[in-house]
């Protein structure tokens, strides 16, 4: 078993920054090409999409990892900016999202084709149950910022979502965000 000494980190509750910053992952729109219904235009491939800043801990089923995600607003076609989305590699690992700023939708799906969409806004605490794939979608005009806590050995399975997608997508409609069936969902 891997154990740690107690430690403290500062989280900027407005901007989501973690101080000191240890592990920052940057995703650009080009990294998400193939996940939106429409291709990402070549001239937008370098546009920042989101950052994930992690508080590291040794990978084990008894430690907790946590991170903040800052997801920029915008759309590709009618589809709102979103994270890649993943199942946890260790399928039953659960996770909690605490939203600090912005307005989003948490799109979740199971391997047997069920889906659920939950709101994200300052103060929401979303419980992502084990075995549910999850993707965050920024439906507002400001960055969507949330803090996530998860079992350290959860890992990431991005491939299943890249191949199959989620059962639903979130599009900009005439009177706000619309959750509609994903025409490219492959089960
Ligand atoms: C990790 C947790 C989040 C996401 C982050 C980016 O289990 O769900 O920290 O990694 O929001 O999303 P994605 O799908 O690109 O990893
Ligand atoms: Zn996760």
Short mmCIF file of C-alpha atoms and ligand atoms in Angstrom, two decimals:
data_model
loop_
_atom_site.label_atom_id
_atom_site.label_comp_id
_atom_site.label_asym_id
_atom_site.label_seq_id
_atom_site.Cartn_x
_atom_site.Cartn_y
_atom_site.Cartn_z
CA UNK A 1 0.00 0.00 0.00
CA UNK A 2 1.28 3.50 -0.85
CA UNK A 3 0.78 6.03 1.90
CA UNK A 4 1.47 9.75 1.97
CA UNK A 5 2.15 12.31 4.60
CA UNK A 6 -0.63 14.90 4.98
CA UNK A 7 -0.21 18.00 2.82
CA UNK A 8 -2.02 21.21 1.91
CA UNK A 9 -2.48 22.94 -1.41
CA UNK A 10 -4.12 26.27 -2.22
CA UNK A 11 -6.96 26.25 -4.73
CA UNK A 12 -8.01 29.60 -6.18
CA UNK A 13 -11.79 29.28 -5.93
CA UNK A 14 -12.33 31.91 -8.64
CA UNK A 15 -9.75 30.98 -11.27
CA UNK A 16 -9.26 27.31 -10.40
CA UNK A 17 -5.49 27.65 -10.22
CA UNK A 18 -3.62 25.27 -7.94
CA UNK A 19 -0.70 26.71 -5.99
CA UNK A 20 1.93 25.41 -6.29
CA UNK A 21 1.13 24.07 -9.73
CA UNK A 22 2.62 20.62 -10.33
CA UNK A 23 1.13 18.90 -13.32
CA UNK A 24 -0.62 20.94 -16.01
CA UNK A 25 -2.14 19.33 -19.12
CA UNK A 26 -3.17 21.63 -21.98
CA UNK A 27 -5.63 20.55 -24.64
CA UNK A 28 -6.18 22.43 -27.86
CA UNK A 29 -9.15 22.19 -30.18
CA UNK A 30 -7.02 20.13 -32.56
CA UNK A 31 -6.66 17.48 -29.82
CA UNK A 32 -10.44 17.10 -29.92
CA UNK A 33 -10.75 16.66 -33.68
CA UNK A 34 -13.01 13.71 -34.46
CA UNK A 35 -14.98 14.09 -31.24
CA UNK A 36 -17.25 16.90 -32.42
CA UNK A 37 -19.91 16.23 -35.05
CA UNK A 38 -18.06 18.59 -37.37
CA UNK A 39 -14.30 18.56 -38.01
CA UNK A 40 -12.28 21.20 -36.19
CA UNK A 41 -11.31 23.78 -38.85
CA UNK A 42 -7.55 23.68 -39.47
CA UNK A 43 -7.18 27.35 -38.56
CA UNK A 44 -8.71 26.66 -35.12
CA UNK A 45 -6.59 23.59 -34.26
CA UNK A 46 -4.21 25.62 -32.08
CA UNK A 47 -6.96 27.34 -30.10
CA UNK A 48 -6.75 26.53 -26.35
CA UNK A 49 -9.69 24.32 -25.34
CA UNK A 50 -9.00 23.42 -21.71
CA UNK A 51 -6.35 22.90 -19.07
CA UNK A 52 -6.25 20.31 -16.31
CA UNK A 53 -4.08 21.07 -13.27
CA UNK A 54 -3.59 18.08 -10.99
CA UNK A 55 -2.60 17.63 -7.36
CA UNK A 56 -0.51 14.48 -7.73
CA UNK A 57 -0.60 11.43 -5.49
CA UNK A 58 0.85 7.96 -6.00
CA UNK A 59 -1.40 5.73 -8.09
CA UNK A 60 -3.19 3.37 -5.74
CA UNK A 61 -6.72 2.44 -4.80
CA UNK A 62 -6.26 4.06 -1.41
CA UNK A 63 -5.05 7.52 -2.49
CA UNK A 64 -7.07 10.38 -3.98
CA UNK A 65 -6.14 12.51 -6.97
CA UNK A 66 -7.75 15.85 -7.63
CA UNK A 67 -7.58 18.48 -10.33
CA UNK A 68 -9.14 21.62 -11.66
CA UNK A 69 -10.33 21.86 -15.24
CA UNK A 70 -10.71 25.24 -16.98
CA UNK A 71 -12.79 24.74 -20.13
CA UNK A 72 -12.96 27.70 -22.49
CA UNK A 73 -16.30 28.80 -23.97
CA UNK A 74 -17.06 28.46 -27.66
CA UNK A 75 -18.51 26.14 -30.26
CA UNK A 76 -17.51 23.93 -33.14
CA UNK A 77 -20.47 24.26 -35.47
CA UNK A 78 -23.51 24.18 -33.17
CA UNK A 79 -21.72 21.99 -30.62
CA UNK A 80 -20.39 23.55 -27.44
CA UNK A 81 -16.77 23.19 -26.37
CA UNK A 82 -16.28 20.07 -24.30
CA UNK A 83 -13.69 17.77 -22.77
CA UNK A 84 -12.60 14.58 -24.53
CA UNK A 85 -14.60 12.46 -22.11
CA UNK A 86 -13.62 9.08 -20.73
CA UNK A 87 -14.49 5.99 -18.80
CA UNK A 88 -12.18 5.25 -15.94
CA UNK A 89 -9.83 2.48 -16.90
CA UNK A 90 -10.72 0.84 -13.59
CA UNK A 91 -14.40 0.97 -14.40
CA UNK A 92 -15.94 1.12 -10.95
CA UNK A 93 -13.96 4.16 -9.76
CA UNK A 94 -16.25 7.05 -8.85
CA UNK A 95 -15.55 10.77 -8.91
CA UNK A 96 -16.92 14.06 -7.57
CA UNK A 97 -17.03 17.35 -9.52
CA UNK A 98 -17.44 20.65 -7.66
CA UNK A 99 -18.11 23.53 -10.04
CA UNK A 100 -16.50 26.86 -9.17
CA UNK A 101 -17.53 29.06 -12.13
CA UNK A 102 -19.36 29.06 -15.42
CA UNK A 103 -22.27 27.08 -16.77
CA UNK A 104 -22.02 23.56 -18.05
CA UNK A 105 -23.61 20.20 -18.61
CA UNK A 106 -22.10 16.98 -17.38
CA UNK A 107 -22.89 14.34 -20.00
CA UNK A 108 -22.59 10.78 -18.74
CA UNK A 109 -23.13 7.39 -20.33
CA UNK A 110 -22.87 3.69 -19.55
CA UNK A 111 -21.56 0.84 -21.65
CA UNK A 112 -25.10 -0.52 -22.02
CA UNK A 113 -26.26 2.73 -23.66
CA UNK A 114 -27.90 4.67 -20.85
CA UNK A 115 -27.21 8.37 -20.47
CA UNK A 116 -27.72 11.14 -17.94
CA UNK A 117 -27.06 14.88 -18.19
CA UNK A 118 -26.59 16.96 -15.05
CA UNK A 119 -26.21 20.74 -14.61
CA UNK A 120 -22.89 22.33 -13.66
CA UNK A 121 -22.75 25.81 -12.14
CA UNK A 122 -21.04 27.40 -9.13
CA UNK A 123 -21.89 25.21 -6.16
CA UNK A 124 -23.05 22.05 -7.91
CA UNK A 125 -21.52 18.84 -6.59
CA UNK A 126 -21.91 16.15 -9.24
CA UNK A 127 -21.40 12.56 -8.17
CA UNK A 128 -20.10 10.58 -11.13
CA UNK A 129 -20.92 7.01 -10.19
CA UNK A 130 -18.52 4.24 -11.11
CA UNK A 131 -18.96 2.77 -14.62
CA UNK A 132 -20.33 6.06 -16.03
CA UNK A 133 -18.27 7.74 -18.74
CA UNK A 134 -18.23 11.51 -18.31
CA UNK A 135 -17.70 14.61 -20.42
CA UNK A 136 -18.06 18.26 -19.41
CA UNK A 137 -19.63 20.72 -21.83
CA UNK A 138 -19.34 24.51 -21.49
CA UNK A 139 -22.72 25.95 -22.50
CA UNK A 140 -22.01 29.47 -21.21
CA UNK A 141 -20.02 32.47 -22.30
CA UNK A 142 -17.32 32.25 -19.60
CA UNK A 143 -14.78 29.56 -18.70
CA UNK A 144 -16.32 26.53 -16.98
CA UNK A 145 -14.14 25.77 -13.96
CA UNK A 146 -14.52 22.71 -11.76
CA UNK A 147 -12.56 20.78 -9.16
CA UNK A 148 -12.62 16.99 -9.42
CA UNK A 149 -11.66 14.36 -6.83
CA UNK A 150 -11.16 10.72 -7.82
CA UNK A 151 -9.56 7.48 -6.69
CA UNK A 152 -5.92 7.65 -7.72
CA UNK A 153 -5.87 4.39 -9.67
CA UNK A 154 -8.97 5.27 -11.75
CA UNK A 155 -6.98 5.87 -14.95
CA UNK A 156 -8.42 6.95 -18.30
CA UNK A 157 -10.05 5.02 -21.12
CA UNK A 158 -10.44 7.61 -23.89
CA UNK A 159 -10.53 5.05 -26.72
CA UNK A 160 -14.04 3.75 -26.10
CA UNK A 161 -15.49 7.27 -26.27
CA UNK A 162 -13.40 8.11 -29.36
CA UNK A 163 -14.90 5.07 -31.07
CA UNK A 164 -18.48 5.19 -29.82
CA UNK A 165 -19.20 8.72 -28.59
CA UNK A 166 -21.89 9.48 -26.02
CA UNK A 167 -25.58 8.74 -26.66
CA UNK A 168 -26.35 12.48 -26.68
CA UNK A 169 -24.67 15.73 -27.72
CA UNK A 170 -25.26 19.29 -26.48
CA UNK A 171 -25.99 21.83 -29.21
CA UNK A 172 -26.76 25.54 -29.25
CA UNK A 173 -30.48 25.96 -30.02
CA UNK A 174 -32.65 29.00 -30.60
CA UNK A 175 -33.60 29.20 -26.93
CA UNK A 176 -30.48 27.81 -25.29
CA UNK A 177 -28.58 24.53 -25.04
CA UNK A 178 -30.34 21.46 -26.41
CA UNK A 179 -29.52 17.86 -25.54
CA UNK A 180 -30.20 15.76 -28.62
CA UNK A 181 -29.44 12.17 -29.69
CA UNK A 182 -25.94 11.80 -31.11
CA UNK A 183 -26.36 10.90 -34.78
CA UNK A 184 -22.88 9.36 -34.74
CA UNK A 185 -23.34 7.26 -31.60
CA UNK A 186 -22.05 3.74 -32.27
CA UNK A 187 -22.94 1.03 -29.81
C1 LIG B 1 -10.43 12.79 -14.20
C2 LIG B 1 -11.52 13.82 -14.26
C3 LIG B 1 -11.13 15.19 -14.85
C4 LIG B 1 -10.89 15.16 -16.38
C5 LIG B 1 -10.77 16.57 -16.97
C6 LIG B 1 -10.55 16.58 -18.47
O1 LIG B 1 -10.95 11.54 -13.84
O2 LIG B 1 -12.67 13.31 -14.87
O3 LIG B 1 -10.02 15.70 -14.20
O4 LIG B 1 -9.76 14.41 -16.68
O5 LIG B 1 -11.94 17.29 -16.71
O6 LIG B 1 -11.39 15.72 -19.15
P1 LIG B 1 -10.79 14.56 -20.07
O7 LIG B 1 -11.98 13.75 -20.51
O8 LIG B 1 -10.05 15.21 -21.18
O9 LIG B 1 -9.86 13.76 -19.19
ZN1 LIG B 2 -12.87 11.01 -14.69
#
